[in-house]
GROMACS .gro file of C-alpha atoms in nm:
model
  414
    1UNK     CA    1  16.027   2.683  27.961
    2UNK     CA    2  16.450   2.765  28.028
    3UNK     CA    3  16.532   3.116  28.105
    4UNK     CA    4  16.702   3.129  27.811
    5UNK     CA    5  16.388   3.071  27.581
    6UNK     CA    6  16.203   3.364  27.752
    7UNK     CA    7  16.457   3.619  27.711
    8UNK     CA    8  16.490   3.509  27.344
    9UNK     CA    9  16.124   3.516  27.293
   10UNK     CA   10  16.043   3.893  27.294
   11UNK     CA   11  16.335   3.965  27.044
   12UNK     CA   12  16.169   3.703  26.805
   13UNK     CA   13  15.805   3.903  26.868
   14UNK     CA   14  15.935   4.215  26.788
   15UNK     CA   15  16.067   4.111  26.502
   16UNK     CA   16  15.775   3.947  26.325
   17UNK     CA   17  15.554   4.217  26.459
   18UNK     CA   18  15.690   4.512  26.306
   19UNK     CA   19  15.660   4.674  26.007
   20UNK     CA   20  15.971   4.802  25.823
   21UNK     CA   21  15.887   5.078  25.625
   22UNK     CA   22  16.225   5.198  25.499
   23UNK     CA   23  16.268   4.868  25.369
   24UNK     CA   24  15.921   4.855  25.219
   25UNK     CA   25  15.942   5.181  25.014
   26UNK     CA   26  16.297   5.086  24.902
   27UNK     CA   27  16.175   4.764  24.764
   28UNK     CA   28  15.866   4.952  24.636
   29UNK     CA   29  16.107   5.192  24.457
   30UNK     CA   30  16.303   4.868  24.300
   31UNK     CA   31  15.951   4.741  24.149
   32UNK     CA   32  15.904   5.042  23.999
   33UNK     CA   33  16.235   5.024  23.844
   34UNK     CA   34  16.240   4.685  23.753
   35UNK     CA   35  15.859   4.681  23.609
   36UNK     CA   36  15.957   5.046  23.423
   37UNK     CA   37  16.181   4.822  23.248
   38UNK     CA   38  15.991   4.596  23.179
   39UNK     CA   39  15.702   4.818  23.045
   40UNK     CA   40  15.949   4.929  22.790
   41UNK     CA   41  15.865   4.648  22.576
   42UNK     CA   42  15.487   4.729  22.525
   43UNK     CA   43  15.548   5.073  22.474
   44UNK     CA   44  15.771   5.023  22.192
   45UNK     CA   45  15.485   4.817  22.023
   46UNK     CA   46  15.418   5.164  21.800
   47UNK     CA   47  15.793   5.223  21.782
   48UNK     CA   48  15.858   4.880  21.625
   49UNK     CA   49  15.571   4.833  21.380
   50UNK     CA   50  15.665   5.163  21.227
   51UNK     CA   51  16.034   5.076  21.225
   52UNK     CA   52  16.063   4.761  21.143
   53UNK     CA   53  15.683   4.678  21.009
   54UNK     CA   54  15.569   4.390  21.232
   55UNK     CA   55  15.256   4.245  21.261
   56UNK     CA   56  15.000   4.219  21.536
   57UNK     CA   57  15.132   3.884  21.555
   58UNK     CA   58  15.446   3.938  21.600
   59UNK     CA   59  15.405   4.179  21.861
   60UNK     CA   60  15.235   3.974  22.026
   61UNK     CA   61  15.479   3.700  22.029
   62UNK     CA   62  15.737   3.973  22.157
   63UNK     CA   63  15.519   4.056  22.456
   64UNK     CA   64  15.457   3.631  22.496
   65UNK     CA   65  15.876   3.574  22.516
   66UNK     CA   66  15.874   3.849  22.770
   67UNK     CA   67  15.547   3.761  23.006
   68UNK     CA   68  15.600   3.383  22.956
   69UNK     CA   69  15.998   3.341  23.061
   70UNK     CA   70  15.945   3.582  23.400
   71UNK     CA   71  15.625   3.370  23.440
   72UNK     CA   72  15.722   3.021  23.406
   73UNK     CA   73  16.059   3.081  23.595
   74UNK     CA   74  15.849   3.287  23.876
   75UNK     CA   75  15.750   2.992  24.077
   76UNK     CA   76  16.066   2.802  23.987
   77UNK     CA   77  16.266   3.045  24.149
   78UNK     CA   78  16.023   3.117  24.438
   79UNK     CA   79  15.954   2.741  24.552
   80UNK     CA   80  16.389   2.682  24.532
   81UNK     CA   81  16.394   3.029  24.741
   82UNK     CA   82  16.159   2.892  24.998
   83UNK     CA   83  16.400   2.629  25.049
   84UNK     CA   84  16.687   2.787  25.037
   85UNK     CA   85  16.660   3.171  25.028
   86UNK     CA   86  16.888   3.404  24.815
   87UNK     CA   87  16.937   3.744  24.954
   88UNK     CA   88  17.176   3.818  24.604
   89UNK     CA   89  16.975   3.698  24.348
   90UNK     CA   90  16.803   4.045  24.359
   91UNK     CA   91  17.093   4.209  24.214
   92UNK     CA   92  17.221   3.948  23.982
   93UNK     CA   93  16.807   3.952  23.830
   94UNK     CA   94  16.870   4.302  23.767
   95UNK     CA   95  17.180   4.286  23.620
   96UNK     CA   96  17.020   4.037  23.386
   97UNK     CA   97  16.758   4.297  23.264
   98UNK     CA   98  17.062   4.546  23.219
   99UNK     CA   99  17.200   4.310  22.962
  100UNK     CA  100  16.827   4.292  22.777
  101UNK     CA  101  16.827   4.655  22.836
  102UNK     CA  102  17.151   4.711  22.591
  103UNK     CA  103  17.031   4.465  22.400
  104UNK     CA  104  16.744   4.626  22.304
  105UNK     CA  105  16.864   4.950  22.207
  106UNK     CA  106  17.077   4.809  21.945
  107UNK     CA  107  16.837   4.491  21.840
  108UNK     CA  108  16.851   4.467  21.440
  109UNK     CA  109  16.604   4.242  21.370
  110UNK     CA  110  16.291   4.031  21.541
  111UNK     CA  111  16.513   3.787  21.673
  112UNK     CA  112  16.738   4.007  21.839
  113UNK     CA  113  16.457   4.182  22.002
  114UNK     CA  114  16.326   3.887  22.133
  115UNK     CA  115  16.680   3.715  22.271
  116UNK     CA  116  16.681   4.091  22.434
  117UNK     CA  117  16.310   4.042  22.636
  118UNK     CA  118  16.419   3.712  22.743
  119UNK     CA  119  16.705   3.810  22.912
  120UNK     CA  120  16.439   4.137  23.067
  121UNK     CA  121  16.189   3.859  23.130
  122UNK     CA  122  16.472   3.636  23.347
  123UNK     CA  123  16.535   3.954  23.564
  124UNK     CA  124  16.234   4.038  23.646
  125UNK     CA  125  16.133   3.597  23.699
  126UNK     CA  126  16.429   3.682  23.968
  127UNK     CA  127  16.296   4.021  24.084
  128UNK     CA  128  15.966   3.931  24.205
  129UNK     CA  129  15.953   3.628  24.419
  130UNK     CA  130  16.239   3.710  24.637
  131UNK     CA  131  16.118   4.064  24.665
  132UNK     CA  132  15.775   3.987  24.775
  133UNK     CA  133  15.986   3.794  24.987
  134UNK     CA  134  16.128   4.132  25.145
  135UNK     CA  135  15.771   4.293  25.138
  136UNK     CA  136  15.665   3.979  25.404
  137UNK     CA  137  15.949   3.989  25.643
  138UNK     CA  138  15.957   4.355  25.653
  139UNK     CA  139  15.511   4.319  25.701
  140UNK     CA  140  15.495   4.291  26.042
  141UNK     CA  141  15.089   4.246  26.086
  142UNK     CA  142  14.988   4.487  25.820
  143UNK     CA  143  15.044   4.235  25.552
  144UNK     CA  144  14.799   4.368  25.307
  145UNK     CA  145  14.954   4.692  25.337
  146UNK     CA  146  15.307   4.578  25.312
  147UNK     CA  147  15.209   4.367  24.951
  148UNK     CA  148  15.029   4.720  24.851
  149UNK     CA  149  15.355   4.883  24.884
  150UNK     CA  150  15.536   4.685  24.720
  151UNK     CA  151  15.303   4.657  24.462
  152UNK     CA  152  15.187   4.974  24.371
  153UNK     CA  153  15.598   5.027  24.287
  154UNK     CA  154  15.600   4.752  24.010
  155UNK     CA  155  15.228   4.941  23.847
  156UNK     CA  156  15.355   5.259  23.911
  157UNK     CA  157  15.644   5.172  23.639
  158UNK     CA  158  15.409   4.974  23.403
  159UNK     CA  159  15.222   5.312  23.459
  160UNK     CA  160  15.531   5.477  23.305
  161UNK     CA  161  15.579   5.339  22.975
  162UNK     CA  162  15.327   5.582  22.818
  163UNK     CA  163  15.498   5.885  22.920
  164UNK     CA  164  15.794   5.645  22.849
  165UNK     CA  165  15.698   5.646  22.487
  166UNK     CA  166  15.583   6.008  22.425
  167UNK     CA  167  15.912   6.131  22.585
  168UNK     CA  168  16.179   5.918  22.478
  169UNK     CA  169  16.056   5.671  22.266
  170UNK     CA  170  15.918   5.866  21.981
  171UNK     CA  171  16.209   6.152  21.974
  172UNK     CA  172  16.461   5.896  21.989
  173UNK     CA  173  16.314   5.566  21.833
  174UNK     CA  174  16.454   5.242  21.941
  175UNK     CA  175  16.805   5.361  22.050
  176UNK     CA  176  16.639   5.546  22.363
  177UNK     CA  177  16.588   5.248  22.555
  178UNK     CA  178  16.969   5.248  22.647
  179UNK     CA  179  16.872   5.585  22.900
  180UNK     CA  180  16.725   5.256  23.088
  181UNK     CA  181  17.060   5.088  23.160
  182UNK     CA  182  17.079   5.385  23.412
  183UNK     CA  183  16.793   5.300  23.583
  184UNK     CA  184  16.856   4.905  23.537
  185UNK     CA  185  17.246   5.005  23.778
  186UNK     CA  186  17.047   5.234  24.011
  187UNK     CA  187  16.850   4.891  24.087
  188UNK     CA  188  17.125   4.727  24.080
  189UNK     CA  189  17.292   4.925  24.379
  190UNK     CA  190  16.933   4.908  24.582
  191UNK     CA  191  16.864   4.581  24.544
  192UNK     CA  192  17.231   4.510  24.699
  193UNK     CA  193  17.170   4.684  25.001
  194UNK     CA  194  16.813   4.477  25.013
  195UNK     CA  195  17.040   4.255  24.995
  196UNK     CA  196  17.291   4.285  25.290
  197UNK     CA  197  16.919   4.329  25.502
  198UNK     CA  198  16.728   4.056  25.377
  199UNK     CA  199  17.059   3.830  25.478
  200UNK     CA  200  17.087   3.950  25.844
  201UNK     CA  201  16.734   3.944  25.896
  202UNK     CA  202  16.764   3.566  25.812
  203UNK     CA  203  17.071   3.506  25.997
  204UNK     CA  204  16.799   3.674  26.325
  205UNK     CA  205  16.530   3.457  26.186
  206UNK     CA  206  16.700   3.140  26.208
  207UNK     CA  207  16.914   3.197  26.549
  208UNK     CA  208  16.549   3.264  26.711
  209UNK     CA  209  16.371   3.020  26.558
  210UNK     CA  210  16.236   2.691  26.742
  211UNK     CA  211  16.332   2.340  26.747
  212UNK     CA  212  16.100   2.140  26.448
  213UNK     CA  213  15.845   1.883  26.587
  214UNK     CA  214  15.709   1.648  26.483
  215UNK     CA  215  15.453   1.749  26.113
  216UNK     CA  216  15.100   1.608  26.207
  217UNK     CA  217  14.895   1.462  25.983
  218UNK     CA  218  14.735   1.661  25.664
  219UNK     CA  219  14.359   1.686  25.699
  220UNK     CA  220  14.239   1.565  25.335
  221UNK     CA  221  13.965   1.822  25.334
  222UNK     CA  222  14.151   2.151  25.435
  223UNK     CA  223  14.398   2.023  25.134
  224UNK     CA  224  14.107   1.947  24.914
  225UNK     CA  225  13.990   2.281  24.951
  226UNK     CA  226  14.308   2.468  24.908
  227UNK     CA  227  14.370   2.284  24.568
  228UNK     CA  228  14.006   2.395  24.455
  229UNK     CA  229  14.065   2.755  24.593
  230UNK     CA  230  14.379   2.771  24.424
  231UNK     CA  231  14.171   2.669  24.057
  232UNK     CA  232  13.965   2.912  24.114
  233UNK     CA  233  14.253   3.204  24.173
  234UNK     CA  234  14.378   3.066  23.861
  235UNK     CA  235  14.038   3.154  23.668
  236UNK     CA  236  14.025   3.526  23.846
  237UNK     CA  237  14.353   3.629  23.745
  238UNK     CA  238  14.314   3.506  23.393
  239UNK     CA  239  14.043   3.716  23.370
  240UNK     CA  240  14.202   4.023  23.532
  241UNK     CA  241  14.536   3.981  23.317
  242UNK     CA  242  14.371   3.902  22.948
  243UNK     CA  243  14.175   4.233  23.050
  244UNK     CA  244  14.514   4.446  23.130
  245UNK     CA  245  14.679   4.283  22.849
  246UNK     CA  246  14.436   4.435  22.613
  247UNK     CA  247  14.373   4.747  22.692
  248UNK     CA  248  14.772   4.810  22.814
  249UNK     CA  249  14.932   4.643  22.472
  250UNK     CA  250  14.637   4.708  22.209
  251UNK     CA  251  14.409   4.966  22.369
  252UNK     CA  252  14.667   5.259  22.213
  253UNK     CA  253  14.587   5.123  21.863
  254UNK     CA  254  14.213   5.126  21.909
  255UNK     CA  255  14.236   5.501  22.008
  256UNK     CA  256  14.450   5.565  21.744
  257UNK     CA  257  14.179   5.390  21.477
  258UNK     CA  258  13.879   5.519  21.641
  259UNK     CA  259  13.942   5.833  21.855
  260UNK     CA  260  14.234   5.946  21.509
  261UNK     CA  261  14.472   6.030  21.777
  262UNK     CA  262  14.894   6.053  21.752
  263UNK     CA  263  15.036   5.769  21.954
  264UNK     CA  264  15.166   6.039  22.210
  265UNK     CA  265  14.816   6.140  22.261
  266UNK     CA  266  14.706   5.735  22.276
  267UNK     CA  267  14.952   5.714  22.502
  268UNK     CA  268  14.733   5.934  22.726
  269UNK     CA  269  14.476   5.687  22.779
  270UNK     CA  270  14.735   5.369  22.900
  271UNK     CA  271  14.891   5.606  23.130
  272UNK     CA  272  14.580   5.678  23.276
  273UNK     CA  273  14.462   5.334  23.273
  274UNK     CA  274  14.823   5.181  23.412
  275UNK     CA  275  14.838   5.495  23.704
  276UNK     CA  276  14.466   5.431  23.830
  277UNK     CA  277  14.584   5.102  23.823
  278UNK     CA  278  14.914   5.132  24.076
  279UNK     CA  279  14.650   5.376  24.299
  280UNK     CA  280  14.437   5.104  24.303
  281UNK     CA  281  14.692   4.849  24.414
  282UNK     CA  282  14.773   5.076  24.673
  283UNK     CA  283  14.476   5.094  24.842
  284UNK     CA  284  14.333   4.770  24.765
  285UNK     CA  285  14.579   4.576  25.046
  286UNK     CA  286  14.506   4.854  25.337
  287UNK     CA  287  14.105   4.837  25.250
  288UNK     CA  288  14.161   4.398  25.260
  289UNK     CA  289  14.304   4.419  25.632
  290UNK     CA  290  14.011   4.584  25.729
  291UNK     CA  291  13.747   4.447  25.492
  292UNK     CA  292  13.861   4.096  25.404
  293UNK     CA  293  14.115   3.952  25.153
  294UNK     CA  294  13.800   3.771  24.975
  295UNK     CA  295  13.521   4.048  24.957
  296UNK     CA  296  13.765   4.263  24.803
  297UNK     CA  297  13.867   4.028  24.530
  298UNK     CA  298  13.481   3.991  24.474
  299UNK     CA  299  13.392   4.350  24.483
  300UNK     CA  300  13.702   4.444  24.246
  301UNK     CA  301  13.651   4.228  23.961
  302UNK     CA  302  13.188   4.246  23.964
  303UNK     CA  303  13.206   4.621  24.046
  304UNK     CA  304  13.440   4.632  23.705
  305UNK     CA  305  13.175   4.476  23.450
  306UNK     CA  306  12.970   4.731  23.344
  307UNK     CA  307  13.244   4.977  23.286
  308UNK     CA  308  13.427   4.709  23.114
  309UNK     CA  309  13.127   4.661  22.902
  310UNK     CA  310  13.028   4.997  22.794
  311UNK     CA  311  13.410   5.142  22.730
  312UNK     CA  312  13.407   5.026  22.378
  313UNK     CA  313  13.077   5.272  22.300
  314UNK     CA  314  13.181   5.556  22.433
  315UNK     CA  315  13.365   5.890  22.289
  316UNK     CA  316  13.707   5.964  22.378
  317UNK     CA  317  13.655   6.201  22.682
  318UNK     CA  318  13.470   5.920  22.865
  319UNK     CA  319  13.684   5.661  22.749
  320UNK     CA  320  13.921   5.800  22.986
  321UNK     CA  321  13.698   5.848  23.228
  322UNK     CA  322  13.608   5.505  23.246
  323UNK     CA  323  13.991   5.388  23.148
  324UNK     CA  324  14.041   5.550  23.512
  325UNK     CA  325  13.752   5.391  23.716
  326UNK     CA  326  13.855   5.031  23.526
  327UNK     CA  327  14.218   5.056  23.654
  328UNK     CA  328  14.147   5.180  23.986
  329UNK     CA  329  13.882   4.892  24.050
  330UNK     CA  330  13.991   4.641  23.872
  331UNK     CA  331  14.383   4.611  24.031
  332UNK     CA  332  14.242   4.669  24.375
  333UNK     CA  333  14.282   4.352  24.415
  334UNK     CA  334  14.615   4.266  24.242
  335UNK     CA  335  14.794   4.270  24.588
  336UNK     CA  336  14.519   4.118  24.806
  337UNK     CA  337  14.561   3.788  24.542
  338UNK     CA  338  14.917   3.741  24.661
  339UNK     CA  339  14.828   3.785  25.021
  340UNK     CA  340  14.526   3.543  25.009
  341UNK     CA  341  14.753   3.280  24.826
  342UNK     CA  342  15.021   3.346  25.074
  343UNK     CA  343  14.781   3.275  25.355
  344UNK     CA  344  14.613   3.036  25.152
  345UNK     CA  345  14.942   2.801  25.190
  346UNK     CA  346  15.164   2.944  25.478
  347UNK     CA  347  15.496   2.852  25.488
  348UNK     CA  348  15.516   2.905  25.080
  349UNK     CA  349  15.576   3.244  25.057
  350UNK     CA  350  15.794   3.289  24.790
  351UNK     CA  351  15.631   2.990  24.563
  352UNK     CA  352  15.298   3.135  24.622
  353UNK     CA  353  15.424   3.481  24.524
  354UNK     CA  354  15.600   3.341  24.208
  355UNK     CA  355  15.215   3.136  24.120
  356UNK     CA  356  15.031   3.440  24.171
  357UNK     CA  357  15.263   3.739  24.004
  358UNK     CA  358  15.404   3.491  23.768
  359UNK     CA  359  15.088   3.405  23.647
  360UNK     CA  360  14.946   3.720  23.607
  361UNK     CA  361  15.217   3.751  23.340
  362UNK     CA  362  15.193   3.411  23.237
  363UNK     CA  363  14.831   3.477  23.117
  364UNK     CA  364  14.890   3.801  22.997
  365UNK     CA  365  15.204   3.654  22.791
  366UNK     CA  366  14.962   3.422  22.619
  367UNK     CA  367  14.703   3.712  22.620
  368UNK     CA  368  14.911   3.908  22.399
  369UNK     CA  369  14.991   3.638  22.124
  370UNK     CA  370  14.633   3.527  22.137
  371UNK     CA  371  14.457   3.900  22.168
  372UNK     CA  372  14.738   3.994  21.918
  373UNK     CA  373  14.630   3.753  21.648
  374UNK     CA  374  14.278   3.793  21.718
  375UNK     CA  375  14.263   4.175  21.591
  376UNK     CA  376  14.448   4.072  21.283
  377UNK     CA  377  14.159   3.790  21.210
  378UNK     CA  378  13.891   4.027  21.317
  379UNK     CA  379  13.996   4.321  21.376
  380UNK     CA  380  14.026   4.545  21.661
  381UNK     CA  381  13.680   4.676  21.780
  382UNK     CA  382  13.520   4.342  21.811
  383UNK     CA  383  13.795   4.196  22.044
  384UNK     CA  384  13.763   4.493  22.243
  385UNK     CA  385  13.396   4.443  22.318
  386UNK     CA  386  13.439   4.015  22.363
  387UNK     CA  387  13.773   4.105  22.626
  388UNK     CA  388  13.463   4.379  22.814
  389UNK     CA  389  13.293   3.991  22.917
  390UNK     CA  390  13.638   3.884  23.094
  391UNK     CA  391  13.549   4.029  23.410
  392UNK     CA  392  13.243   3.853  23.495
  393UNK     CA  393  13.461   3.551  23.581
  394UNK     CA  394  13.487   3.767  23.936
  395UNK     CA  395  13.178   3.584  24.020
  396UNK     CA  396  13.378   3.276  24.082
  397UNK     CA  397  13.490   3.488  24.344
  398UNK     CA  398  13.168   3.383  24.629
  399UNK     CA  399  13.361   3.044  24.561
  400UNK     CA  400  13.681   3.087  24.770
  401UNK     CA  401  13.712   3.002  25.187
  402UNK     CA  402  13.663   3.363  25.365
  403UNK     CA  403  13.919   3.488  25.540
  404UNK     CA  404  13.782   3.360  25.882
  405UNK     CA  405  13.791   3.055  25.730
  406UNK     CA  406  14.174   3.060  25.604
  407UNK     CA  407  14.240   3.143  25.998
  408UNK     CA  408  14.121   2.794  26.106
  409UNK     CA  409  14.314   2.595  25.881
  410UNK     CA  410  14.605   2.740  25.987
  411UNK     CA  411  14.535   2.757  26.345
  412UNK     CA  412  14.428   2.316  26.243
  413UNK     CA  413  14.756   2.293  26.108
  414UNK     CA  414  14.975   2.417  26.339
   0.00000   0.00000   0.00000
């Protein structure tokens, strides 16, 4: 080894070792801005049936245009950013959802509302690969941690568009959504100074990094097995996002029907929901690096059934009750997904960030159309109690490689 190889060497260390916090929470603070919004659209849902008398149906496909462009472009954009990384796509995604943003606030009809969430949905498909991105080079070794930060940003906004609703929404209708441009440029101006880091961390990345060698050989099992693992992530976070999608889009309605609440008192129980929710994505990566990235998924989604179960038969003070212990449990492992995929297939970090985030929204875009259409056929109290089941898919869970396991194929593979 050259002199000038061991003198590089600790600067390299350093830098994948520690954990940049001011860049975490900074990122964080962009998810939340970004994902608040994004949670606009739900939380218009009341808003927008009143106004303009849609269906369940079409609701639904307003929430599908949304979810399904920011999930199908997700992994687009992540697997061409693993190639080639861009540092300024941040702010030019959130510029985007400024545009959908204005949009919104003055949409006339159905169609204009829904050219207005695709343009949203495009900023946010931007948005979220390339700043889980950040979350990982600014990780260090507390990786679970780092994805929980960033994470619990883009709940904490869903987590908003309750109080979103009750405090601007309903006193102003339709038209309030353009307060949001404001926070769609205060992104804007974050995410540019993301920006500037994110480039000259690359420009340190790439001056220390080592020659290539020669790839060995893929062992057929190892890849195999990550294909199957991969299947079964697929399954788990269908199940996790058709539950969300429910409860977050439609569970306001059911309160209103059963519990005869105003939709600023409905909104009550999302906003609990949604905020137990971000909580639970905080602590879910921290409680992974010490327990394992597997026995949390397990433990999150089994742990959730019988509250999932028995929400639909109980009066409105426990509902919210068990609204709380379902979001906390439930999105405790939200982060610890990304993290497992990401360590699943190292080396994809921003293509397995845009498979697992994207298709969280992915599902629940379809969710939505198909939950949506499935109150209006049989109403809403029976598709509450089938979407309770959706968490016993967790057991699939005992299925995936541990995390000891995920260790040797990379150490194999190196």
């Amino acid at each position: 080894m050259s002199i000038a190889s061991i003198t590089k060497q600790p600067v390299k260390t350093q830098q994948e070792t520690k954990t940049v916090y001011n860049i975490l929470f900074i990122i964080s603070l962009c998810h939340l801005l970004n994902d608040s919004i994004q949670a606009i659209i739900p939380a218009m849902f009341p808003i927008l049936e009143g106004s303009m008398g849609l269906s369940f149906t079409q609701l639904g496909l307003i929430a599908f245009a949304l979810n399904m462009v920011s999930s199908v472009m997700q992994p687009v954009v992540g697997f061409y950013a693993d190639k080639k990384p861009m540092p300024y796509a941040l702010p030019i995604g959130l510029t985007s959802s400024l545009l959908g943003i204005l949009g919104l606030a003055f949409a006339p009809s159905f169609l204009t509302i829904l050219l207005s969430v695709i343009f949203i949905g495009l900023g946010s498909a931007i948005f979220h690969p390339e700043g889980s991105r950040v979350a990982y080079m600014a990780a260090g070794k507390r990786r679970g941690l780092a994805q929980s930060i960033y994470q619990v940003g883009g709940n904490s906004g869903q987590a908003l568009a309750p109080l979103i609703t009750a405090l601007i929404l309903v006193p102003l209708g339709q038209f309030g959504a353009i307060w949001f441009t404001i926070v769609a440029a205060i992104a804007v101006g974050l995410l540019t100074y993301i920006a500037i880091w994110y480039s000259r961390r690359l420009s340190i990345t790439n001056t220390a990094s080592k020659p290539k060698t020669e790839p060995k050989v893929k062992n057929e099992a190892i890849s195999k097995s990550i294909i199957t693992a991969l299947i079964i992530i697929i399954f788990l976070i269908f199940a996790r996002s058709w539950y969300v999608s429910a409860i977050s889009n439609f569970y306001t309605f059911y309160a209103i029907d059963k519990y005869h609440l105003t939709i600023a008192q409905s909104q009550v129980y999302i906003f609990i929901f949604l905020l137990m929710g971000a909580v639970g994505t905080f602590f879910g990566g921290p409680l992974a690096d010490k327990y394992g990235k597997r026995n949390i998924i397990i433990i999150s989604l089994l742990s959730a059934v019988p509250l999932t179960i028995i929400l639909p038969f109980v009066n409105a003070t426990v509902s919210i009750i068990l609204l709380a212990l379902i979001g906390f449990v439930l999105m405790s492992s939200f982060s610890v997904t990304v993290v497992y995929a990401q360590e699943l297939v190292p080396g994809k970090i921003g293509t397995m960030s845009g498979l697992t985030v994207g298709l969280a929204f992915g599902m629940g875009a379809i969710g939505s159309i198909a939950l949506g259409a499935m109150i209006d056929f049989v109403g809403l109290t029976p598709t509450m109690i089938t979407v309770a089941l959706l968490p016993i898919v967790g057991i699939l869970a005992f299925l995936l490689p541990t995390d000891h396991m995920l260790v040797m194929w990379q150490k194999e593979n190196k």
